[in-house]
Amino acid sequence: MKYPDLTNWLAGGPDASDVALLDVTDPSTGDIIARVPMSAAREVDRAVRAAASVHPAWAALPIKERVQVMFRYRNLLERHIDELTALVTEENGKIGIEARAEILKSIELTEFACSLPQIATGTVLEVSRGVECRVERFPVGVVGVITPFNFPNMVPNWSLPNALTLGNCVILKPSELVPLSGMRIAALLQEAGLPAGVLQVVHGGRDAVEALCDHPGIAGLTFVGSTKVAKIVYRRATGTLKRCLALGGAKNHLIVMPDADREMAATNIVASMSGCAGQRCMAASVMVAVADTDHIVARMVEVAKAMQPGKDFGPVISAASRARIVGYIDEAERAGATVLVDGRRTVVKGREGGFYLGPTIIDHVTPVMRIAQEEVFGPVLSIVRTRDVDEALRVEAASPYGNAASVFTESGGVARYVMEHATAGMVGVNVGVPVPREPFSFGGWNESRFGVGDITGHSSIEFWTQAKKMTTKWNREAGTNWMS
Ligand code: NAD
C-alpha cells in the first residue's frame, strides 16, 4: 500500500477511530493505494463538538484577519501545484493537464475568497432623521461540505475558502473514492494559519452524510454529487431545518447549427465529451445536430479517433462505472443507434488493470432511448438529429436536468435565441464547457440543483452568512416621527 491508512482530521490533527476501512483504488492501474475510514454518527458528533468549541473565536475575528489565511493558502496551492496535481491524477485518474487545471481553478476560487472583505461589506443608511439602519453579515455556524469523486481538489474549494473566510467552521466529507486530496487541503490550510478545529475532515459514505444531515449542531450543508443523492440530502437536511444547497447530476445538450465553424465546433465538442473521461458535470452528453451537420460530425470522428488512451484521456473511476457506461452503449446499439467511434475495447499497454474507456460517439440516437435521457457520466456523446432549432430546444427542455447547454453557430440571432430559451443554469455560445469563472457563480437549474442561489461567487455570500438588520438612534434632538 502506497499510503498509510487514512484517519479523520479533527481539532487540527489526525484522529484514529476503530471504524471499518475501505480500499482506495488508482483507476489508471486498478491498484489499491490507501484505505479510508468509513465514519458514522459518532465521528461526525466528535467533529461537530470540536468545531463548536472554536467557532466563537473564529467568528469573532474581523474578516480582514480571517482572510490572511486565504492569501497564504492561495500561495501554498501555487507552490505545491505539482504535488497536488499528481495526487489528483493518482486517486481520480484524470491526466496531468486536467488535474493541473483543477488546481489552477482552486487557486482562482481562493482568490475570490481573498476579495471577500472588499465585497461582503455591510450597508448603512439614515432612514429617518437621526435613525440609522445597518445590515451586517454574520457566519452561519458549523457547516458541512459533502463532495463527489470527479474533482477531488476543486469541488472542496468551491465551498471551503468562502465558507471559512466568512467565519464558519467546516466539516468536509470528501468522496470515499478520492479522500487523499481533502487531507492535503486540510494540511495546507493549517500551514496557512487556520486555527485547529476550524476545518475538519470526516471520511465516509452514506452513514457520515446522513449524520451530517441529522446533527443539530450543523447549521448548513453544501452537497455536490448525483441527483439521486442530492435529493436525499436536500430533503433530509431541510427536514431538520438546515439551510442546504445540493448540486446534482447533469445531461448537457450542445445544439449544433449547420453554419457553425467546423473546426471550432468539432474540437470543442470532442474536448467537452472526452475531457476528464466525460466525468464532468459540465461535459457534453447529447449533441443536438440541426439539419445538415454531417461535415462537423465527420471532423469530430477524426478528432476522437486520433486520441491516445492514457495520454490524451484517463480512465473512468471504477470497473463498475465502466461496466455501467458500456451497458448504455450496448443498449443504444441494440436499439438501432450507430456507433461511429467505439471506445469499448480500449486497453492501455502496461496499465491493463486500469478502467479505460475511449471516447465514444453514437449517431442517430433518439430522444426516447435511455442513453439520451439518463446521465451516463463517461466519455460518450449521443447525437440526436433534428430539423430546426425549435425542435432542438424541445429535446433540450425534455431533460429533467438543467446544468449546462451550448449552441455552436455563427449567427448572433440564433445564439441569443438559444441563450434565452435553453432550460439550463449555465449556457455557452461556441463553448463546449461553459463554466462561469470567478466572480461569476456556478450552479444549474431544475434537477441539477436543489436550494436557492449558486455555490460559488457572489451568490455564496448569501448562503454562508446571515444578515442582521440593526436600527439605532442616538440623537434626541432629531425628534420622533411615524417610523421612529
Ligand atoms: P455521489 O452522489 O455518488 O456521491 C456524492 C457524495 O455523496 C459522496 O461524498 C458520497 O460519499 C455521498 N453518498 C453517496 N451515496 C450516498 C447516499 N446514498 N446517501 C448519502 N450520501 C451518499 O456522486 P459521485 O459519483 O461521487 O459524483 C458524480 C456525480 O456528481 C455526477 O452525477 C455528477 O454530475 C455530479 N456532479 C455535479 C456537479 C454540479 O455542479 N452539479 C459537480 C460535480 C459532480
Short mmCIF file of C-alpha atoms and ligand atoms in Angstrom, two decimals:
data_model
loop_
_atom_site.label_atom_id
_atom_site.label_comp_id
_atom_site.label_asym_id
_atom_site.label_seq_id
_atom_site.Cartn_x
_atom_site.Cartn_y
_atom_site.Cartn_z
CA MET A 1 0.00 0.00 0.00
CA LYS A 2 1.49 3.33 -1.05
CA TYR A 3 -0.14 5.39 1.72
CA PRO A 4 -0.67 4.55 5.40
CA ASP A 5 -4.30 4.08 6.43
CA LEU A 6 -6.09 7.43 6.41
CA THR A 7 -7.67 8.90 9.52
CA ASN A 8 -10.15 11.66 10.06
CA TRP A 9 -8.70 15.12 10.68
CA LEU A 10 -10.07 16.50 13.94
CA ALA A 11 -9.08 19.50 16.04
CA GLY A 12 -6.01 20.14 13.88
CA GLY A 13 -4.62 16.61 13.79
CA PRO A 14 -5.22 13.01 12.81
CA ASP A 15 -7.98 11.23 14.73
CA ALA A 16 -7.74 7.47 14.63
CA SER A 17 -11.01 5.64 15.10
CA ASP A 18 -11.93 2.00 15.06
CA VAL A 19 -14.37 2.14 12.14
CA ALA A 20 -14.16 -0.14 9.09
CA LEU A 21 -11.73 0.82 6.32
CA LEU A 22 -12.50 0.93 2.59
CA ASP A 23 -9.91 0.41 -0.16
CA VAL A 24 -8.96 3.41 -2.31
CA THR A 25 -8.03 2.48 -5.88
CA ASP A 26 -5.85 4.16 -8.51
CA PRO A 27 -8.22 3.96 -11.50
CA SER A 28 -5.38 4.02 -14.04
CA THR A 29 -3.87 0.76 -12.72
CA GLY A 30 -6.56 -0.82 -10.55
CA ASP A 31 -4.04 -0.93 -7.67
CA ILE A 32 -5.15 -0.27 -4.10
CA ILE A 33 -3.20 2.74 -2.83
CA ALA A 34 -4.78 3.53 0.54
CA ARG A 35 -7.61 2.69 2.94
CA VAL A 36 -10.16 5.23 4.15
CA PRO A 37 -12.19 5.10 7.39
CA MET A 38 -15.95 4.81 6.90
CA SER A 39 -17.12 7.06 9.72
CA ALA A 40 -20.63 7.34 11.09
CA ALA A 41 -22.64 9.39 13.59
CA ARG A 42 -20.12 9.05 16.44
CA GLU A 43 -17.22 10.51 14.42
CA VAL A 44 -19.41 13.28 13.00
CA ASP A 45 -20.51 14.18 16.50
CA ARG A 46 -16.89 14.41 17.69
CA ALA A 47 -16.08 16.75 14.82
CA VAL A 48 -19.12 18.94 15.45
CA ARG A 49 -18.22 19.29 19.13
CA ALA A 50 -14.63 20.23 18.31
CA ALA A 51 -15.82 22.78 15.75
CA ALA A 52 -18.44 24.27 18.07
CA SER A 53 -15.79 24.89 20.74
CA VAL A 54 -13.63 27.01 18.43
CA HIS A 55 -16.34 28.65 16.33
CA PRO A 56 -16.99 31.67 18.61
CA ALA A 57 -13.32 32.72 18.49
CA TRP A 58 -13.06 32.24 14.70
CA ALA A 59 -16.31 34.09 14.05
CA ALA A 60 -15.22 36.96 16.31
CA LEU A 61 -12.10 37.68 14.26
CA PRO A 62 -12.53 40.57 11.84
CA ILE A 63 -12.81 39.29 8.26
CA LYS A 64 -9.61 41.15 7.38
CA GLU A 65 -7.78 38.87 9.81
CA ARG A 66 -9.51 35.66 8.70
CA VAL A 67 -8.76 36.38 5.06
CA GLN A 68 -5.00 36.42 5.73
CA VAL A 69 -5.19 32.63 5.92
CA MET A 70 -6.55 32.58 2.36
CA PHE A 71 -3.74 34.73 0.97
CA ARG A 72 -1.23 32.25 2.37
CA TYR A 73 -3.33 29.23 1.31
CA ARG A 74 -3.53 30.55 -2.26
CA ASN A 75 0.26 30.76 -2.38
CA LEU A 76 0.65 27.29 -0.90
CA LEU A 77 -1.65 25.88 -3.61
CA GLU A 78 0.59 27.51 -6.18
CA ARG A 79 3.80 26.31 -4.52
CA HIS A 80 2.51 22.74 -4.23
CA ILE A 81 0.77 22.59 -7.60
CA ASP A 82 2.89 19.72 -8.96
CA GLU A 83 2.34 17.55 -5.90
CA LEU A 84 -1.40 18.35 -5.72
CA THR A 85 -1.76 17.65 -9.45
CA ALA A 86 -0.07 14.26 -9.07
CA LEU A 87 -2.34 13.37 -6.16
CA VAL A 88 -5.50 14.16 -8.16
CA THR A 89 -4.19 12.06 -11.06
CA GLU A 90 -3.40 9.21 -8.72
CA GLU A 91 -6.73 8.96 -6.93
CA ASN A 92 -9.06 10.14 -9.70
CA GLY A 93 -7.22 9.03 -12.84
CA LYS A 94 -7.53 12.24 -14.88
CA ILE A 95 -4.46 13.12 -16.94
CA GLY A 96 -1.87 15.65 -15.76
CA ILE A 97 -3.08 18.72 -17.65
CA GLU A 98 -6.64 18.13 -16.46
CA ALA A 99 -5.54 17.66 -12.85
CA ARG A 100 -3.38 20.79 -13.07
CA ALA A 101 -6.33 22.78 -14.44
CA GLU A 102 -8.28 21.68 -11.39
CA ILE A 103 -5.66 23.11 -9.02
CA LEU A 104 -5.50 26.34 -11.06
CA LYS A 105 -9.26 26.63 -10.60
CA SER A 106 -8.83 26.07 -6.85
CA ILE A 107 -6.38 28.99 -6.87
CA GLU A 108 -8.93 31.15 -8.69
CA LEU A 109 -11.62 30.19 -6.17
CA THR A 110 -9.31 31.14 -3.30
CA GLU A 111 -8.53 34.47 -4.98
CA PHE A 112 -12.25 35.19 -4.95
CA ALA A 113 -12.31 34.46 -1.21
CA CYS A 114 -9.40 36.88 -0.82
CA SER A 115 -11.66 39.61 -2.24
CA LEU A 116 -14.49 38.99 0.26
CA PRO A 117 -13.51 41.79 2.67
CA GLN A 118 -13.93 44.21 -0.24
CA ILE A 119 -17.31 42.90 -1.43
CA ALA A 120 -19.07 41.29 1.54
CA THR A 121 -19.35 44.58 3.37
CA GLY A 122 -22.40 45.70 5.29
CA THR A 123 -24.61 48.65 4.37
CA VAL A 124 -25.89 51.62 6.35
CA LEU A 125 -28.47 54.34 5.65
CA GLU A 126 -30.12 57.13 7.62
CA VAL A 127 -33.74 56.00 7.19
CA SER A 128 -35.42 58.69 9.31
CA ARG A 129 -33.92 61.84 10.77
CA GLY A 130 -31.30 60.57 13.25
CA VAL A 131 -32.22 56.91 12.75
CA GLU A 132 -29.81 54.55 11.05
CA CYS A 133 -30.44 51.09 9.68
CA ARG A 134 -27.41 48.94 9.10
CA VAL A 135 -27.01 45.42 7.80
CA GLU A 136 -24.10 43.27 8.87
CA ARG A 137 -23.33 39.72 7.80
CA PHE A 138 -22.69 37.03 10.40
CA PRO A 139 -21.49 33.47 9.83
CA VAL A 140 -23.99 30.63 9.84
CA GLY A 141 -22.02 28.47 12.31
CA VAL A 142 -20.68 24.94 11.92
CA VAL A 143 -21.39 23.74 8.39
CA GLY A 144 -20.90 20.58 6.35
CA VAL A 145 -19.39 20.28 2.87
CA ILE A 146 -20.02 16.99 1.04
CA THR A 147 -18.15 16.41 -2.22
CA PRO A 148 -18.07 13.95 -5.17
CA PHE A 149 -15.23 11.95 -6.75
CA ASN A 150 -14.79 13.83 -10.00
CA PHE A 151 -12.93 16.93 -8.76
CA PRO A 152 -11.12 15.88 -5.55
CA ASN A 153 -9.39 19.25 -5.15
CA MET A 154 -11.63 21.79 -6.90
CA VAL A 155 -15.08 20.93 -5.55
CA PRO A 156 -14.00 21.15 -1.88
CA ASN A 157 -12.53 24.54 -2.82
CA TRP A 158 -15.89 25.65 -4.25
CA SER A 159 -17.02 25.88 -0.63
CA LEU A 160 -14.08 25.97 1.79
CA PRO A 161 -12.39 29.33 1.07
CA ASN A 162 -15.65 31.29 1.05
CA ALA A 163 -17.27 29.47 3.98
CA LEU A 164 -14.17 29.83 6.15
CA THR A 165 -13.40 33.45 5.24
CA LEU A 166 -16.99 34.36 6.07
CA GLY A 167 -16.48 32.99 9.59
CA ASN A 168 -17.88 29.47 9.51
CA CYS A 169 -16.28 26.26 10.80
CA VAL A 170 -16.40 23.50 8.20
CA ILE A 171 -16.62 19.72 8.36
CA LEU A 172 -15.54 18.36 4.98
CA LYS A 173 -16.77 14.92 3.94
CA PRO A 174 -14.83 14.07 0.76
CA SER A 175 -15.86 11.29 -1.58
CA GLU A 176 -14.61 7.99 -0.17
CA LEU A 177 -13.32 7.20 -3.68
CA VAL A 178 -10.85 10.16 -3.61
CA PRO A 179 -10.10 11.01 0.04
CA LEU A 180 -6.42 11.97 -0.30
CA SER A 181 -6.76 15.47 -1.77
CA GLY A 182 -9.11 16.55 1.03
CA MET A 183 -6.44 15.64 3.59
CA ARG A 184 -3.82 17.71 1.76
CA ILE A 185 -6.22 20.66 1.60
CA ALA A 186 -6.69 20.45 5.39
CA ALA A 187 -2.92 20.26 5.96
CA LEU A 188 -2.22 23.22 3.67
CA LEU A 189 -4.92 25.33 5.32
CA GLN A 190 -3.38 24.52 8.70
CA GLU A 191 0.05 25.52 7.36
CA ALA A 192 -1.57 28.74 6.13
CA GLY A 193 -2.57 29.52 9.71
CA LEU A 194 -6.12 28.21 10.01
CA PRO A 195 -6.68 27.53 13.72
CA ALA A 196 -7.17 23.91 14.79
CA GLY A 197 -10.80 22.77 14.62
CA VAL A 198 -11.97 25.41 12.14
CA LEU A 199 -11.73 22.85 9.32
CA GLN A 200 -12.13 19.15 9.99
CA VAL A 201 -12.28 16.19 7.65
CA VAL A 202 -14.58 13.27 8.38
CA HIS A 203 -14.28 10.43 5.87
CA GLY A 204 -17.00 8.02 4.97
CA GLY A 205 -20.02 7.47 2.76
CA ARG A 206 -23.74 7.30 3.30
CA ASP A 207 -23.65 6.95 7.12
CA ALA A 208 -21.40 10.01 7.53
CA VAL A 209 -23.57 12.06 5.15
CA GLU A 210 -26.76 11.10 6.96
CA ALA A 211 -25.17 12.00 10.28
CA LEU A 212 -24.22 15.43 8.92
CA CYS A 213 -27.80 15.95 7.70
CA ASP A 214 -29.24 14.94 11.08
CA HIS A 215 -26.83 16.57 13.52
CA PRO A 216 -28.46 19.52 15.32
CA GLY A 217 -25.07 21.22 15.65
CA ILE A 218 -24.73 21.61 11.88
CA ALA A 219 -26.36 24.78 10.61
CA GLY A 220 -25.88 24.45 6.85
CA LEU A 221 -24.74 21.98 4.20
CA THR A 222 -23.48 22.11 0.67
CA PHE A 223 -23.62 18.90 -1.32
CA VAL A 224 -22.26 18.14 -4.78
CA GLY A 225 -22.92 14.76 -6.37
CA SER A 226 -25.55 12.77 -8.22
CA THR A 227 -29.17 13.93 -8.43
CA LYS A 228 -30.33 10.78 -6.64
CA VAL A 229 -28.24 11.58 -3.56
CA ALA A 230 -28.75 15.37 -3.89
CA LYS A 231 -32.49 14.81 -3.44
CA ILE A 232 -31.93 12.58 -0.39
CA VAL A 233 -29.55 15.09 1.19
CA TYR A 234 -31.68 18.14 0.40
CA ARG A 235 -34.83 16.52 1.84
CA ARG A 236 -33.04 15.19 4.91
CA ALA A 237 -31.08 18.37 5.71
CA THR A 238 -34.01 20.73 5.23
CA GLY A 239 -36.17 18.22 7.16
CA THR A 240 -34.00 19.02 10.17
CA LEU A 241 -34.35 22.75 9.34
CA LYS A 242 -30.85 23.38 7.96
CA ARG A 243 -30.07 25.57 5.02
CA CYS A 244 -28.93 23.34 2.18
CA LEU A 245 -27.65 23.75 -1.33
CA ALA A 246 -27.44 20.42 -3.15
CA LEU A 247 -25.98 20.29 -6.64
CA GLY A 248 -26.90 17.19 -8.62
CA GLY A 249 -26.14 15.45 -11.88
CA ALA A 250 -26.42 16.68 -15.43
CA LYS A 251 -27.32 15.87 -19.01
CA ASN A 252 -25.81 18.67 -21.06
CA HIS A 253 -27.03 19.35 -24.60
CA LEU A 254 -24.92 21.05 -27.26
CA ILE A 255 -27.02 22.37 -30.13
CA VAL A 256 -25.00 22.44 -33.35
CA MET A 257 -26.19 24.53 -36.30
CA PRO A 258 -25.07 23.83 -39.89
CA ASP A 259 -23.32 27.23 -40.08
CA ALA A 260 -21.07 26.52 -37.07
CA ASP A 261 -17.33 26.87 -37.60
CA ARG A 262 -16.40 23.28 -38.42
CA GLU A 263 -13.03 23.11 -36.70
CA MET A 264 -14.00 25.09 -33.61
CA ALA A 265 -17.21 23.13 -33.11
CA ALA A 266 -15.65 19.70 -33.70
CA THR A 267 -12.64 20.19 -31.42
CA ASN A 268 -14.66 21.88 -28.64
CA ILE A 269 -17.37 19.25 -28.65
CA VAL A 270 -14.94 16.32 -28.55
CA ALA A 271 -12.93 18.02 -25.80
CA SER A 272 -16.14 18.59 -23.82
CA MET A 273 -17.38 15.00 -24.07
CA SER A 274 -13.99 13.32 -23.51
CA GLY A 275 -12.22 15.65 -21.03
CA CYS A 276 -11.81 14.08 -17.58
CA ALA A 277 -13.12 10.90 -19.25
CA GLY A 278 -16.54 12.54 -19.54
CA GLN A 279 -16.78 12.70 -15.75
CA ARG A 280 -17.55 16.40 -15.53
CA CYS A 281 -20.96 17.71 -14.60
CA MET A 282 -20.41 20.21 -17.46
CA ALA A 283 -19.45 17.57 -20.06
CA ALA A 284 -21.26 17.38 -23.39
CA SER A 285 -23.59 14.40 -23.30
CA VAL A 286 -26.00 15.00 -26.19
CA MET A 287 -25.18 16.79 -29.43
CA VAL A 288 -28.40 18.02 -30.95
CA ALA A 289 -27.47 18.27 -34.60
CA VAL A 290 -29.70 20.66 -36.53
CA ALA A 291 -30.23 19.88 -40.26
CA ASP A 292 -27.09 19.09 -42.27
CA THR A 293 -24.17 18.95 -39.88
CA ASP A 294 -22.51 15.83 -41.34
CA HIS A 295 -19.31 17.75 -42.14
CA ILE A 296 -18.94 18.64 -38.43
CA VAL A 297 -19.70 15.09 -37.28
CA ALA A 298 -17.11 13.72 -39.74
CA ARG A 299 -14.44 16.00 -38.30
CA MET A 300 -15.44 15.05 -34.73
CA VAL A 301 -14.94 11.39 -35.63
CA GLU A 302 -11.42 12.17 -36.92
CA VAL A 303 -10.53 14.12 -33.77
CA ALA A 304 -11.89 11.45 -31.40
CA LYS A 305 -10.20 8.59 -33.26
CA ALA A 306 -6.83 10.36 -33.07
CA MET A 307 -6.90 10.47 -29.26
CA GLN A 308 -4.45 8.18 -27.49
CA PRO A 309 -5.58 6.34 -24.37
CA GLY A 310 -3.53 7.09 -21.28
CA LYS A 311 -2.02 10.18 -22.92
CA ASP A 312 -4.99 12.21 -24.14
CA PHE A 313 -7.57 10.78 -21.74
CA GLY A 314 -7.56 8.92 -18.45
CA PRO A 315 -9.70 6.07 -17.10
CA VAL A 316 -13.15 6.30 -15.56
CA ILE A 317 -13.33 5.99 -11.79
CA SER A 318 -14.05 2.26 -11.34
CA ALA A 319 -14.67 -1.07 -13.03
CA ALA A 320 -18.35 -0.78 -12.04
CA SER A 321 -18.58 2.63 -13.65
CA ARG A 322 -17.01 1.34 -16.88
CA ALA A 323 -19.42 -1.62 -16.98
CA ARG A 324 -22.38 0.72 -16.45
CA ILE A 325 -21.27 3.04 -19.28
CA VAL A 326 -20.62 0.13 -21.66
CA GLY A 327 -24.13 -1.09 -20.83
CA TYR A 328 -25.61 2.21 -22.06
CA ILE A 329 -23.64 1.97 -25.33
CA ASP A 330 -24.61 -1.69 -25.91
CA GLU A 331 -28.27 -0.90 -25.30
CA ALA A 332 -28.28 2.08 -27.68
CA GLU A 333 -26.62 -0.01 -30.38
CA ARG A 334 -29.20 -2.76 -29.96
CA ALA A 335 -31.95 -0.13 -30.24
CA GLY A 336 -30.66 0.96 -33.67
CA ALA A 337 -28.16 3.77 -32.97
CA THR A 338 -24.89 3.84 -34.96
CA VAL A 339 -21.61 3.72 -33.03
CA LEU A 340 -19.28 5.96 -35.06
CA VAL A 341 -16.37 5.89 -32.64
CA ASP A 342 -16.20 2.94 -30.25
CA GLY A 343 -14.14 3.16 -27.06
CA ARG A 344 -15.42 -0.06 -25.51
CA ARG A 345 -12.32 -2.15 -26.13
CA THR A 346 -9.72 0.40 -25.05
CA VAL A 347 -6.66 -1.01 -23.27
CA VAL A 348 -3.53 0.89 -22.23
CA LYS A 349 -0.35 -1.14 -22.55
CA GLY A 350 1.29 -1.64 -19.17
CA ARG A 351 -1.87 -0.48 -17.39
CA GLU A 352 -4.15 -3.37 -18.27
CA GLY A 353 -5.77 -3.17 -14.82
CA GLY A 354 -6.93 0.43 -15.43
CA PHE A 355 -10.57 1.30 -16.06
CA TYR A 356 -10.09 2.79 -19.52
CA LEU A 357 -12.88 3.55 -21.94
CA GLY A 358 -12.18 5.53 -25.10
CA PRO A 359 -14.24 8.44 -26.45
CA THR A 360 -17.42 7.03 -27.99
CA ILE A 361 -19.64 8.86 -30.47
CA ILE A 362 -23.06 7.42 -31.24
CA ASP A 363 -25.20 8.78 -34.08
CA HIS A 364 -28.93 8.54 -34.69
CA VAL A 365 -29.79 8.29 -31.02
CA THR A 366 -33.48 9.04 -30.49
CA PRO A 367 -34.78 11.06 -27.53
CA VAL A 368 -36.67 8.03 -26.17
CA MET A 369 -33.51 5.93 -25.73
CA ARG A 370 -32.19 5.59 -22.18
CA ILE A 371 -28.77 6.90 -23.26
CA ALA A 372 -30.44 10.15 -24.39
CA GLN A 373 -32.24 10.63 -21.11
CA GLU A 374 -30.03 9.48 -18.25
CA GLU A 375 -26.69 10.81 -17.03
CA VAL A 376 -24.01 8.48 -18.47
CA PHE A 377 -21.01 10.16 -16.81
CA GLY A 378 -18.41 8.77 -19.19
CA PRO A 379 -16.74 9.78 -22.47
CA VAL A 380 -19.84 9.15 -24.55
CA LEU A 381 -21.62 11.56 -26.89
CA SER A 382 -25.06 10.78 -28.29
CA ILE A 383 -26.04 12.59 -31.49
CA VAL A 384 -29.75 13.34 -31.83
CA ARG A 385 -30.80 14.64 -35.26
CA THR A 386 -33.36 17.46 -35.53
CA ARG A 387 -34.81 19.60 -38.33
CA ASP A 388 -34.63 23.07 -36.78
CA VAL A 389 -33.55 24.98 -33.69
CA ASP A 390 -37.01 24.83 -32.07
CA GLU A 391 -37.04 21.05 -32.29
CA ALA A 392 -33.51 21.04 -30.84
CA LEU A 393 -34.64 23.23 -27.94
CA ARG A 394 -37.56 20.87 -27.27
CA VAL A 395 -35.11 17.97 -26.99
CA GLU A 396 -33.01 20.00 -24.57
CA ALA A 397 -36.02 21.07 -22.50
CA ALA A 398 -37.31 17.49 -22.17
CA SER A 399 -34.38 16.65 -19.88
CA PRO A 400 -35.17 16.93 -16.16
CA TYR A 401 -31.62 18.18 -15.61
CA GLY A 402 -30.53 21.77 -16.26
CA ASN A 403 -26.84 22.21 -15.61
CA ALA A 404 -25.39 23.41 -18.93
CA ALA A 405 -26.31 23.90 -22.58
CA SER A 406 -24.42 25.34 -25.52
CA VAL A 407 -25.00 26.38 -29.09
CA PHE A 408 -22.48 26.32 -31.93
CA THR A 409 -23.33 28.81 -34.66
CA GLU A 410 -22.02 31.86 -36.50
CA SER A 411 -25.41 33.60 -36.16
CA GLY A 412 -25.80 36.07 -33.31
CA GLY A 413 -29.58 35.84 -33.60
CA VAL A 414 -29.63 32.05 -33.21
CA ALA A 415 -27.13 32.26 -30.36
CA ARG A 416 -29.28 34.77 -28.49
CA TYR A 417 -32.43 32.70 -29.12
CA VAL A 418 -30.81 29.59 -27.60
CA MET A 419 -29.35 31.56 -24.67
CA GLU A 420 -32.84 32.83 -23.91
CA HIS A 421 -34.72 29.56 -24.29
CA ALA A 422 -32.35 26.83 -23.07
CA THR A 423 -33.53 25.38 -19.75
CA ALA A 424 -30.10 25.30 -18.10
CA GLY A 425 -28.41 27.44 -15.49
CA MET A 426 -25.16 27.81 -17.47
CA VAL A 427 -25.32 28.45 -21.21
CA GLY A 428 -22.49 28.78 -23.75
CA VAL A 429 -22.06 30.03 -27.29
CA ASN A 430 -19.30 28.23 -29.23
CA VAL A 431 -18.03 26.97 -25.86
CA GLY A 432 -18.04 23.26 -25.04
CA VAL A 433 -17.76 23.62 -21.27
CA PRO A 434 -19.50 26.88 -20.29
CA VAL A 435 -18.20 27.07 -16.71
CA PRO A 436 -18.52 30.61 -15.35
CA ARG A 437 -15.23 31.89 -13.94
CA GLU A 438 -14.94 33.96 -10.77
CA PRO A 439 -16.56 36.23 -9.78
CA PHE A 440 -19.49 34.69 -11.66
CA SER A 441 -21.21 31.95 -9.72
CA PHE A 442 -21.66 28.26 -10.54
CA GLY A 443 -24.98 26.45 -10.41
CA GLY A 444 -27.55 24.73 -12.59
CA TRP A 445 -31.31 24.66 -12.74
CA ASN A 446 -34.04 22.06 -12.31
CA GLU A 447 -32.80 18.65 -11.09
CA SER A 448 -29.18 19.79 -11.30
CA ARG A 449 -29.56 21.97 -8.22
CA PHE A 450 -31.82 21.97 -5.16
CA GLY A 451 -31.94 25.07 -2.99
CA VAL A 452 -31.68 28.76 -3.71
CA GLY A 453 -28.63 30.50 -5.18
CA ASP A 454 -25.34 29.21 -6.54
CA ILE A 455 -22.43 27.55 -4.79
CA THR A 456 -19.57 29.92 -5.72
CA GLY A 457 -19.00 33.61 -6.38
CA HIS A 458 -21.26 36.39 -5.10
CA SER A 459 -24.15 34.01 -4.61
CA SER A 460 -22.29 32.03 -1.96
CA ILE A 461 -22.01 35.09 0.29
CA GLU A 462 -25.75 34.85 0.93
CA PHE A 463 -25.52 31.12 1.64
CA TRP A 464 -22.57 31.28 4.06
CA THR A 465 -23.84 34.24 6.08
CA GLN A 466 -26.96 35.54 7.75
CA ALA A 467 -27.82 39.22 7.66
CA LYS A 468 -28.52 41.09 10.88
CA LYS A 469 -30.58 44.25 10.47
CA MET A 470 -29.84 46.85 13.16
CA THR A 471 -31.71 50.07 13.77
CA THR A 472 -30.13 52.74 16.01
CA LYS A 473 -30.94 56.23 17.28
CA TRP A 474 -28.60 58.30 19.41
CA ASN A 475 -29.55 61.96 18.91
CA ARG A 476 -32.58 63.03 20.94
CA GLU A 477 -32.69 66.36 19.10
CA ALA A 478 -33.63 64.51 15.92
CA GLY A 479 -37.12 64.12 17.37
CA THR A 480 -39.58 61.35 16.56
CA ASN A 481 -41.83 60.71 13.60
CA TRP A 482 -44.21 57.96 12.49
CA MET A 483 -41.40 55.49 11.86
CA SER A 484 -39.17 56.09 14.83
P1 NAD B 1 -22.49 10.53 -5.49
O1 NAD B 1 -23.82 11.17 -5.42
O2 NAD B 1 -22.41 9.06 -5.62
O3 NAD B 1 -21.62 10.90 -4.19
C1 NAD B 1 -21.50 12.22 -3.73
C2 NAD B 1 -21.29 12.22 -2.23
O4 NAD B 1 -22.43 11.63 -1.60
C3 NAD B 1 -20.08 11.41 -1.79
O5 NAD B 1 -19.40 12.14 -0.79
C4 NAD B 1 -20.68 10.11 -1.27
O6 NAD B 1 -19.95 9.56 -0.21
C5 NAD B 1 -22.05 10.52 -0.78
N1 NAD B 1 -23.08 9.48 -0.95
C6 NAD B 1 -23.13 8.50 -1.90
N2 NAD B 1 -24.26 7.79 -1.76
C7 NAD B 1 -24.94 8.32 -0.74
C8 NAD B 1 -26.20 8.01 -0.13
N3 NAD B 1 -26.97 7.01 -0.55
N4 NAD B 1 -26.61 8.77 0.90
C9 NAD B 1 -25.85 9.79 1.35
N5 NAD B 1 -24.65 10.12 0.81
C10 NAD B 1 -24.20 9.39 -0.22
O7 NAD B 1 -21.70 11.26 -6.68
P2 NAD B 1 -20.30 10.86 -7.32
O8 NAD B 1 -20.47 9.61 -8.10
O9 NAD B 1 -19.23 10.95 -6.30
O10 NAD B 1 -20.09 12.09 -8.32
C11 NAD B 1 -20.59 12.14 -9.61
C12 NAD B 1 -21.90 12.89 -9.66
O11 NAD B 1 -21.71 14.20 -9.17
C13 NAD B 1 -22.43 13.04 -11.08
O12 NAD B 1 -23.82 12.85 -11.05
C14 NAD B 1 -22.09 14.49 -11.43
O13 NAD B 1 -22.91 15.07 -12.40
C15 NAD B 1 -22.28 15.13 -10.09
N6 NAD B 1 -21.60 16.41 -10.01
C16 NAD B 1 -22.35 17.53 -10.09
C17 NAD B 1 -21.76 18.77 -10.07
C18 NAD B 1 -22.59 20.02 -10.17
O14 NAD B 1 -22.04 21.08 -10.05
N7 NAD B 1 -23.89 19.94 -10.38
C19 NAD B 1 -20.37 18.87 -9.94
C20 NAD B 1 -19.62 17.71 -9.84
C21 NAD B 1 -20.25 16.47 -9.88
#
